[in-house]
JSON list of C-alpha atoms in Angstrom, two decimals:
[
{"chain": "A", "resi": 1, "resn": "UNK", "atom": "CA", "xyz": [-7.11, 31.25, -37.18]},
{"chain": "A", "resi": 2, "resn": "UNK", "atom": "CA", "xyz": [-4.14, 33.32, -36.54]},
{"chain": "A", "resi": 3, "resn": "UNK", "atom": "CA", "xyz": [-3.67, 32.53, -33.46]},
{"chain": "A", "resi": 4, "resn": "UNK", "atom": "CA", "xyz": [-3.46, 28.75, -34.34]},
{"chain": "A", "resi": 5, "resn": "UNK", "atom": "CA", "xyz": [-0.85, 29.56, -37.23]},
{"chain": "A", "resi": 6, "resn": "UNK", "atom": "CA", "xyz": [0.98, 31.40, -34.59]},
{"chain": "A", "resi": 7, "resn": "UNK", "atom": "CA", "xyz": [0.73, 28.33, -31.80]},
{"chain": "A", "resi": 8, "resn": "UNK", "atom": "CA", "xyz": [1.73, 26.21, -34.44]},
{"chain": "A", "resi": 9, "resn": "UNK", "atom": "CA", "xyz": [4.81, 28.09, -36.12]},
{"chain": "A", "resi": 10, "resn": "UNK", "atom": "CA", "xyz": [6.17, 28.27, -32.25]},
{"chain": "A", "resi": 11, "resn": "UNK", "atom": "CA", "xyz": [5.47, 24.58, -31.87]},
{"chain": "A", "resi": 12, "resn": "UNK", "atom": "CA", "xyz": [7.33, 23.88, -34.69]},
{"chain": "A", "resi": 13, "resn": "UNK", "atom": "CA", "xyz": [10.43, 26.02, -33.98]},
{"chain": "A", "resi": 14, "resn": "UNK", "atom": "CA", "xyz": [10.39, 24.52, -30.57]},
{"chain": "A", "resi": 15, "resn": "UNK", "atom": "CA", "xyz": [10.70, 20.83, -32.12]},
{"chain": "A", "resi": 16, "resn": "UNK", "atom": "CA", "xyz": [13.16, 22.28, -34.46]},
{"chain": "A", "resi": 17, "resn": "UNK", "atom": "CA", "xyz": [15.10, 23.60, -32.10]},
{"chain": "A", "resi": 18, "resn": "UNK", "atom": "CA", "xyz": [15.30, 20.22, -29.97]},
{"chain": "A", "resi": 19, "resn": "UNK", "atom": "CA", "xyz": [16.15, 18.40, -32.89]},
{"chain": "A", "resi": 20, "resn": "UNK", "atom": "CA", "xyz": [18.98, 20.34, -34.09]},
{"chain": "A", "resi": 21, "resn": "UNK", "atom": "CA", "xyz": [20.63, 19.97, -30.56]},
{"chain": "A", "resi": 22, "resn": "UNK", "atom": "CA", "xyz": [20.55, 16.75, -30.71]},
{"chain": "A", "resi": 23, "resn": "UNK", "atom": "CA", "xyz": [22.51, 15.81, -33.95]},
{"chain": "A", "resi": 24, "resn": "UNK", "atom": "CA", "xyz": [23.22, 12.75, -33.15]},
{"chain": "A", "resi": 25, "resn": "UNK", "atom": "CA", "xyz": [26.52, 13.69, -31.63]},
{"chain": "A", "resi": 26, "resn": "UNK", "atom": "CA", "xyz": [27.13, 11.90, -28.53]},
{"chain": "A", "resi": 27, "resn": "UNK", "atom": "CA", "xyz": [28.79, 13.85, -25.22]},
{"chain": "A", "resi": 28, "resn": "UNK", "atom": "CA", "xyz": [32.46, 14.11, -24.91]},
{"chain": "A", "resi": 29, "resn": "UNK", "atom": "CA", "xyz": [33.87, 11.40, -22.67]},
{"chain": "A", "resi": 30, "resn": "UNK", "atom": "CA", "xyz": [36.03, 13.14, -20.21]},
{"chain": "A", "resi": 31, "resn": "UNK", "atom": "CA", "xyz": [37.24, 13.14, -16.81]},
{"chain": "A", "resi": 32, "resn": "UNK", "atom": "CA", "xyz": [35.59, 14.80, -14.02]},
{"chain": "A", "resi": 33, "resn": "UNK", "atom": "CA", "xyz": [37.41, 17.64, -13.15]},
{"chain": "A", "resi": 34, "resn": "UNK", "atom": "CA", "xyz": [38.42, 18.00, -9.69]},
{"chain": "A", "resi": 35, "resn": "UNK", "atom": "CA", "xyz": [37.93, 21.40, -7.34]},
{"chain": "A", "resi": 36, "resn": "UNK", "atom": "CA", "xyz": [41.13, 22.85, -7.41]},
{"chain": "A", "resi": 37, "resn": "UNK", "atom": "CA", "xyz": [41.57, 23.24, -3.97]},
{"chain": "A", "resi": 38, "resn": "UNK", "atom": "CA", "xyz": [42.20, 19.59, -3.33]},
{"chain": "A", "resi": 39, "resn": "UNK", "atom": "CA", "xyz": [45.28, 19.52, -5.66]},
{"chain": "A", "resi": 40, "resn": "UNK", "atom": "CA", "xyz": [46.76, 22.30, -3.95]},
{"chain": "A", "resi": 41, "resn": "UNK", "atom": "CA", "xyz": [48.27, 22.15, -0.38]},
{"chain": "A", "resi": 42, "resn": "UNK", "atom": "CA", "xyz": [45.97, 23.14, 2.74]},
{"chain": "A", "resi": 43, "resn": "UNK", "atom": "CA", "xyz": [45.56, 22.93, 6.27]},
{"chain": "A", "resi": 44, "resn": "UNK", "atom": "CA", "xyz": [43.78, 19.53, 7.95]},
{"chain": "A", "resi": 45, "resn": "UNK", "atom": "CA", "xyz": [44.03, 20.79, 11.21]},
{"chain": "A", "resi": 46, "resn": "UNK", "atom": "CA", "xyz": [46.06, 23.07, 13.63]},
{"chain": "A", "resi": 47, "resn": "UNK", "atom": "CA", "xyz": [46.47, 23.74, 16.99]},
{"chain": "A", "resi": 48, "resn": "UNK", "atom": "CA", "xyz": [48.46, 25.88, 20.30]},
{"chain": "A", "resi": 49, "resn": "UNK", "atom": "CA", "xyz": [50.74, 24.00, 22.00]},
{"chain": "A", "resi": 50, "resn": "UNK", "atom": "CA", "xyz": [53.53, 25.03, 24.35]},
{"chain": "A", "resi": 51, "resn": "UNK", "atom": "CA", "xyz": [53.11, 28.29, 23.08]},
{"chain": "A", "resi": 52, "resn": "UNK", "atom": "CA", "xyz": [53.87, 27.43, 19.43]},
{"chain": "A", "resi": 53, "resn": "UNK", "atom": "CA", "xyz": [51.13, 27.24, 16.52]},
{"chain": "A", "resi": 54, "resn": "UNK", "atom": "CA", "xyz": [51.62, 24.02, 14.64]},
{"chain": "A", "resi": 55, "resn": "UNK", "atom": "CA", "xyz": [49.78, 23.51, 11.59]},
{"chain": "A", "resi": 56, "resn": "UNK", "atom": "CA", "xyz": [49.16, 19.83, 10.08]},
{"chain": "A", "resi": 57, "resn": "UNK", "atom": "CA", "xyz": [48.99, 20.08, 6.20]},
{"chain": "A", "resi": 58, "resn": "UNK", "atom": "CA", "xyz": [47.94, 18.03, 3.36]},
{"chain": "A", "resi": 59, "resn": "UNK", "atom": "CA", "xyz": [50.18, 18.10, 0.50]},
{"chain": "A", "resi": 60, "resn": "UNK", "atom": "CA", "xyz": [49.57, 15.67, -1.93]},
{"chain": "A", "resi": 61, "resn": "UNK", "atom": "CA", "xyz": [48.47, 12.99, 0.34]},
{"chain": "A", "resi": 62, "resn": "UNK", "atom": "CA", "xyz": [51.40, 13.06, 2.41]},
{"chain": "A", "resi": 63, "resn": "UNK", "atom": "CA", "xyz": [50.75, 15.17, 6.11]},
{"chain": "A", "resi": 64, "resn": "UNK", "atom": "CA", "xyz": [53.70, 17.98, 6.31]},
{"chain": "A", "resi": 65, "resn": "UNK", "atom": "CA", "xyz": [53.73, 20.06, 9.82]},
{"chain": "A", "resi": 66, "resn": "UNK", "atom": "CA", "xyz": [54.51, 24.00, 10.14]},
{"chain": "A", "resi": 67, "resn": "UNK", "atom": "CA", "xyz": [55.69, 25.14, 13.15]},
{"chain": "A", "resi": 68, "resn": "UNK", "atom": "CA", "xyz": [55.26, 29.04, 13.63]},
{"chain": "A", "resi": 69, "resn": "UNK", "atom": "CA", "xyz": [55.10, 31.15, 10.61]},
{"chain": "A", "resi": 70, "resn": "UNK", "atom": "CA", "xyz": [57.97, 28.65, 9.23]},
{"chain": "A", "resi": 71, "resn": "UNK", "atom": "CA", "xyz": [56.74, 27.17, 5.64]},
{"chain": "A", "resi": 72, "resn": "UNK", "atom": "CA", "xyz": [55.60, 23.97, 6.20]},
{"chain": "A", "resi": 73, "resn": "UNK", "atom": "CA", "xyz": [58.69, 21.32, 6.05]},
{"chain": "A", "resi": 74, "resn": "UNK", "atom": "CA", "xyz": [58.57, 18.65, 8.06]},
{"chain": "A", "resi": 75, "resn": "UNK", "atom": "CA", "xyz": [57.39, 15.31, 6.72]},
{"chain": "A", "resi": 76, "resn": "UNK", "atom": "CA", "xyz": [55.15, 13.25, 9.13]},
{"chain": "A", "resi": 77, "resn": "UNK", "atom": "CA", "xyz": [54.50, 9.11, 9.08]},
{"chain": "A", "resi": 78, "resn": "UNK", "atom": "CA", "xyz": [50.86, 9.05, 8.50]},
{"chain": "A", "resi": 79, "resn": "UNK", "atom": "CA", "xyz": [49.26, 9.62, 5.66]},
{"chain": "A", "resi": 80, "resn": "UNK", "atom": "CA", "xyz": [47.24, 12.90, 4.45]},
{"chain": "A", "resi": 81, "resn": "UNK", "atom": "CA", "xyz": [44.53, 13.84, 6.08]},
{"chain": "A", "resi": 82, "resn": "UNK", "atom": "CA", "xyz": [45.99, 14.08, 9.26]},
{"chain": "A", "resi": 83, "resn": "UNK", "atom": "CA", "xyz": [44.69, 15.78, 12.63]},
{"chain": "A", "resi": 84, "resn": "UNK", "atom": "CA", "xyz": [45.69, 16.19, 16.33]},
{"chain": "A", "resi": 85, "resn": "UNK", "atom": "CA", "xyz": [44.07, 14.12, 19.22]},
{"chain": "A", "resi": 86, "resn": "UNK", "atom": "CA", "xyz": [41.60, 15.55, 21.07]},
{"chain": "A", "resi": 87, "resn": "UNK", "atom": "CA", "xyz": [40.76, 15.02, 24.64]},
{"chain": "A", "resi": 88, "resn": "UNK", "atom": "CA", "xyz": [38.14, 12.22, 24.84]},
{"chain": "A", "resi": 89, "resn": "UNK", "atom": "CA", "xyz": [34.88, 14.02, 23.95]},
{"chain": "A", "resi": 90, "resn": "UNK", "atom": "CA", "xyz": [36.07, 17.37, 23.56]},
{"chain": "A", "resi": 91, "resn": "UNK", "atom": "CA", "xyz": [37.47, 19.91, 21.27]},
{"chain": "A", "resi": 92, "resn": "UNK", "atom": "CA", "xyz": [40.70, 20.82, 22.70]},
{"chain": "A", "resi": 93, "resn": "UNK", "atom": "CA", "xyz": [43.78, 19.19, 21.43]},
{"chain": "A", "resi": 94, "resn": "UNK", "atom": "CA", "xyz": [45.20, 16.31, 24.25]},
{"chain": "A", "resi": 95, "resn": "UNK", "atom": "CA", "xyz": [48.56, 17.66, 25.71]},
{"chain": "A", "resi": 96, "resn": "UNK", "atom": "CA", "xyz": [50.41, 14.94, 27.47]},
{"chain": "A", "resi": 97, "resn": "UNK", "atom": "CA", "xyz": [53.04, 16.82, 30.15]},
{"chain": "A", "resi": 98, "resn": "UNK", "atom": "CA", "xyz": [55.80, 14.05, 29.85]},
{"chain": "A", "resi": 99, "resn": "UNK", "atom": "CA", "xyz": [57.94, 15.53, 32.55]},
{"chain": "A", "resi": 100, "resn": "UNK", "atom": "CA", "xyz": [58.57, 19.19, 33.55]},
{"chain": "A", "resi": 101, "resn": "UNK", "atom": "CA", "xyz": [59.66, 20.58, 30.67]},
{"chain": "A", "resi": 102, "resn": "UNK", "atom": "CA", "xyz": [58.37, 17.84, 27.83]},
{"chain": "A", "resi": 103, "resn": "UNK", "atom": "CA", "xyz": [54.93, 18.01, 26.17]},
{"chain": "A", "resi": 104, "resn": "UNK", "atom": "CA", "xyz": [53.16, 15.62, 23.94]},
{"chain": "A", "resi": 105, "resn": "UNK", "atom": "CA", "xyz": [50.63, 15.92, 21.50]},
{"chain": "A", "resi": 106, "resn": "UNK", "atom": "CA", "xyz": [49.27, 12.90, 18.69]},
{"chain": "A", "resi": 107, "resn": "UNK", "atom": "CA", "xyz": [48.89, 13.29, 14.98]},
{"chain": "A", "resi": 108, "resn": "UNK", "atom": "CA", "xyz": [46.21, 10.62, 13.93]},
{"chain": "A", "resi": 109, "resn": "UNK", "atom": "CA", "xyz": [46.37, 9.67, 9.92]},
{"chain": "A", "resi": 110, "resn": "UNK", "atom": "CA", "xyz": [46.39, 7.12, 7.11]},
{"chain": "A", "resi": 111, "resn": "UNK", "atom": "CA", "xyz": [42.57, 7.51, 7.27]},
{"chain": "A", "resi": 112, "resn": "UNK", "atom": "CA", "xyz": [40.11, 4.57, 8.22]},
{"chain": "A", "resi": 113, "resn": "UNK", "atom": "CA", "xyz": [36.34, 4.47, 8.33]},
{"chain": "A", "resi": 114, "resn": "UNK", "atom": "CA", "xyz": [35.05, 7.44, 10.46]},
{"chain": "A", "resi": 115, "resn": "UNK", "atom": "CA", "xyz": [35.43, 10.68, 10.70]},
{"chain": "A", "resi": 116, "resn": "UNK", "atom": "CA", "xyz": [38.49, 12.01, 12.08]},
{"chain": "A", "resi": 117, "resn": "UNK", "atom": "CA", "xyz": [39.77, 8.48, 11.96]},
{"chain": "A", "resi": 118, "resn": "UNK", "atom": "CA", "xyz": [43.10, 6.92, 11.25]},
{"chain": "A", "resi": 119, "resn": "UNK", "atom": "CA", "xyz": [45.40, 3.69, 11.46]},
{"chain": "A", "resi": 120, "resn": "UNK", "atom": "CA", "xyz": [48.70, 5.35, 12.52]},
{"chain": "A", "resi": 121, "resn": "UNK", "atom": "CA", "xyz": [49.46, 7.81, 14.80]},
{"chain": "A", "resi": 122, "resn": "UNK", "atom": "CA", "xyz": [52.66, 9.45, 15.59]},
{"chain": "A", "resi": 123, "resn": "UNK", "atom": "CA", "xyz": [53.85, 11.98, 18.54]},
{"chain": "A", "resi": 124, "resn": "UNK", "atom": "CA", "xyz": [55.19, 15.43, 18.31]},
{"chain": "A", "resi": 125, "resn": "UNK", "atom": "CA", "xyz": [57.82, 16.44, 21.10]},
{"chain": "A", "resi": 126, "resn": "UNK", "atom": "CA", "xyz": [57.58, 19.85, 22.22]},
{"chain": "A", "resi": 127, "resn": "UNK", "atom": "CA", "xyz": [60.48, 21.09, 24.61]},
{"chain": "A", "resi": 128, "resn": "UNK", "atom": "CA", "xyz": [62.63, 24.03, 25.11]},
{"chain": "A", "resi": 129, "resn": "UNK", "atom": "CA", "xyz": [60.72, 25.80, 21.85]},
{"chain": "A", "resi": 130, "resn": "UNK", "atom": "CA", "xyz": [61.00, 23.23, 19.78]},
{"chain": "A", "resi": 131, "resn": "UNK", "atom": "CA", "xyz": [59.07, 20.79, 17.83]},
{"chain": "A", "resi": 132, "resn": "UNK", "atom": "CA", "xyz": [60.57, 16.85, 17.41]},
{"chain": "A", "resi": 133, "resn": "UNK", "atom": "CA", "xyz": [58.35, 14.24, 15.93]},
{"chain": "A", "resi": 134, "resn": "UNK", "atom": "CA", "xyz": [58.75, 10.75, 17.41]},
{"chain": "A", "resi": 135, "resn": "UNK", "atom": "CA", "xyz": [60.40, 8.34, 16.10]},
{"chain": "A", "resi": 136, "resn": "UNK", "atom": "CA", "xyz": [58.01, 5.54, 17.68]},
{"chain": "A", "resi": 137, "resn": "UNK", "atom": "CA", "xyz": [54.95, 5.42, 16.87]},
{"chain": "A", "resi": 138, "resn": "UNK", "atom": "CA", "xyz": [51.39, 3.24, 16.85]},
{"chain": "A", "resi": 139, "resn": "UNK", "atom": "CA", "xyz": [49.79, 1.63, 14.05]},
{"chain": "A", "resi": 140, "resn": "UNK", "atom": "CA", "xyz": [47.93, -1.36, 13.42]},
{"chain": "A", "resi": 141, "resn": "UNK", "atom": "CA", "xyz": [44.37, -0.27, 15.29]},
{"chain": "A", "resi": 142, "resn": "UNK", "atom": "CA", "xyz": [41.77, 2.29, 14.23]},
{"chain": "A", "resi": 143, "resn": "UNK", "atom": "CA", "xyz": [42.21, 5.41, 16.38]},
{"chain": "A", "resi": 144, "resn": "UNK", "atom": "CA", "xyz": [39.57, 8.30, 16.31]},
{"chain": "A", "resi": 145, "resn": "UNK", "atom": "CA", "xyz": [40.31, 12.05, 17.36]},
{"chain": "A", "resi": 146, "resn": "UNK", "atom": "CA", "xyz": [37.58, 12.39, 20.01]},
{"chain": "A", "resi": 147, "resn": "UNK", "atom": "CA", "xyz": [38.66, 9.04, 22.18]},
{"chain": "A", "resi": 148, "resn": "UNK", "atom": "CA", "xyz": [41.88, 10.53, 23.24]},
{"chain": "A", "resi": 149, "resn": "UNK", "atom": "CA", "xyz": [45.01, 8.50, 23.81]},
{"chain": "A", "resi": 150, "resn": "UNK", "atom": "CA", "xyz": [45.89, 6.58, 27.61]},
{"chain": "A", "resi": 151, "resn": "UNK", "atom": "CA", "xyz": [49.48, 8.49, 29.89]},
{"chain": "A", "resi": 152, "resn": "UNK", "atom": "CA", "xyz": [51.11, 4.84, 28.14]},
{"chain": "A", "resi": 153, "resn": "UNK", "atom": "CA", "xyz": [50.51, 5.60, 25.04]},
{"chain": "A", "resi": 154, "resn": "UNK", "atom": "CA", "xyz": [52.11, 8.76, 24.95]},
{"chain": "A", "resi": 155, "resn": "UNK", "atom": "CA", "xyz": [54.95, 7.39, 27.14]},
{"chain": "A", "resi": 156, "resn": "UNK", "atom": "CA", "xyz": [55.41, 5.40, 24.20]},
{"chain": "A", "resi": 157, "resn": "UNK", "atom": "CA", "xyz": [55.13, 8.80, 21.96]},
{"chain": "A", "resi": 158, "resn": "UNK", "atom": "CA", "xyz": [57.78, 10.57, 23.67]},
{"chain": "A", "resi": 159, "resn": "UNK", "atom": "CA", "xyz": [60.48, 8.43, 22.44]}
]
């Protein structure tokens, strides 16, 4: 007999329990909050070219590039995330030699469906040290990090 008091005082605080947490308040309605690395700056992507470490950044959906151990200052055209091209099917950055002393490399962003994906692309101009983004550039198409870019397109880059 004690032992079904005792099974039934614990039942009882258990339902007593569950009914005072549920008071018949109803759950705050408030915004998810976000991690708080995504409202703070960080790297997309980086990469060795020419000699110099260049660093693509997203900062507030907008893609900034560092050059060296320079703070990132340098406003790019496509949109946050933003990466470098790769050679088609690999995982080095493409490096377009433009003439002797010229290299090339693509920054794919404004992001599309796919990974590593974008809709604009614009070149970076490395020569004599330093880095010069292009003032053409290619939108319009989907373009994908692992496809690469044609010797044309980054003609067209180089400007």
């Amino acid at each position: 007999m004690a032992r079904a008091l005792g099974s039934l005082a614990a039942g009882a605080l258990l339902l007593w329990s569950l009914a005072a947490c549920d008071s018949g308040s109803q759950p705050e309605n408030r915004p998810l909050a976000l991690p708080e690395r995504l409202d703070k700056p960080h790297v997309s992507d980086q990469a060795s070219v020419g000699g110099l470490h260049l660093a693509l950044w997203d900062d507030g959906g907008g893609c900034k590039l560092q050059v060296g151990q320079a703070a990132p200052s340098t406003w790019l055209k496509p949109m946050a995330p933003c990466y470098f091209m790769l050679s088609p099917g690999g995982q080095r950055v493409q490096v377009y030699r433009h003439d002797k002393t010229t290299l090339v490399v693509a920054v794919i962003g404004t992001p599309a469906k796919g990974d590593r994906c974008g809709q604009e692309v614009q070149g970076l101009v490395v020569k004599n040290g330093k880095v010069t983004p292009s003032t053409a550039g290619m939108q319009g198409s989907v373009y994908c990090a692992t496809q690469g870019l044609q010797n044309y397109q980054y003609d067209l880059l180089a400007k």
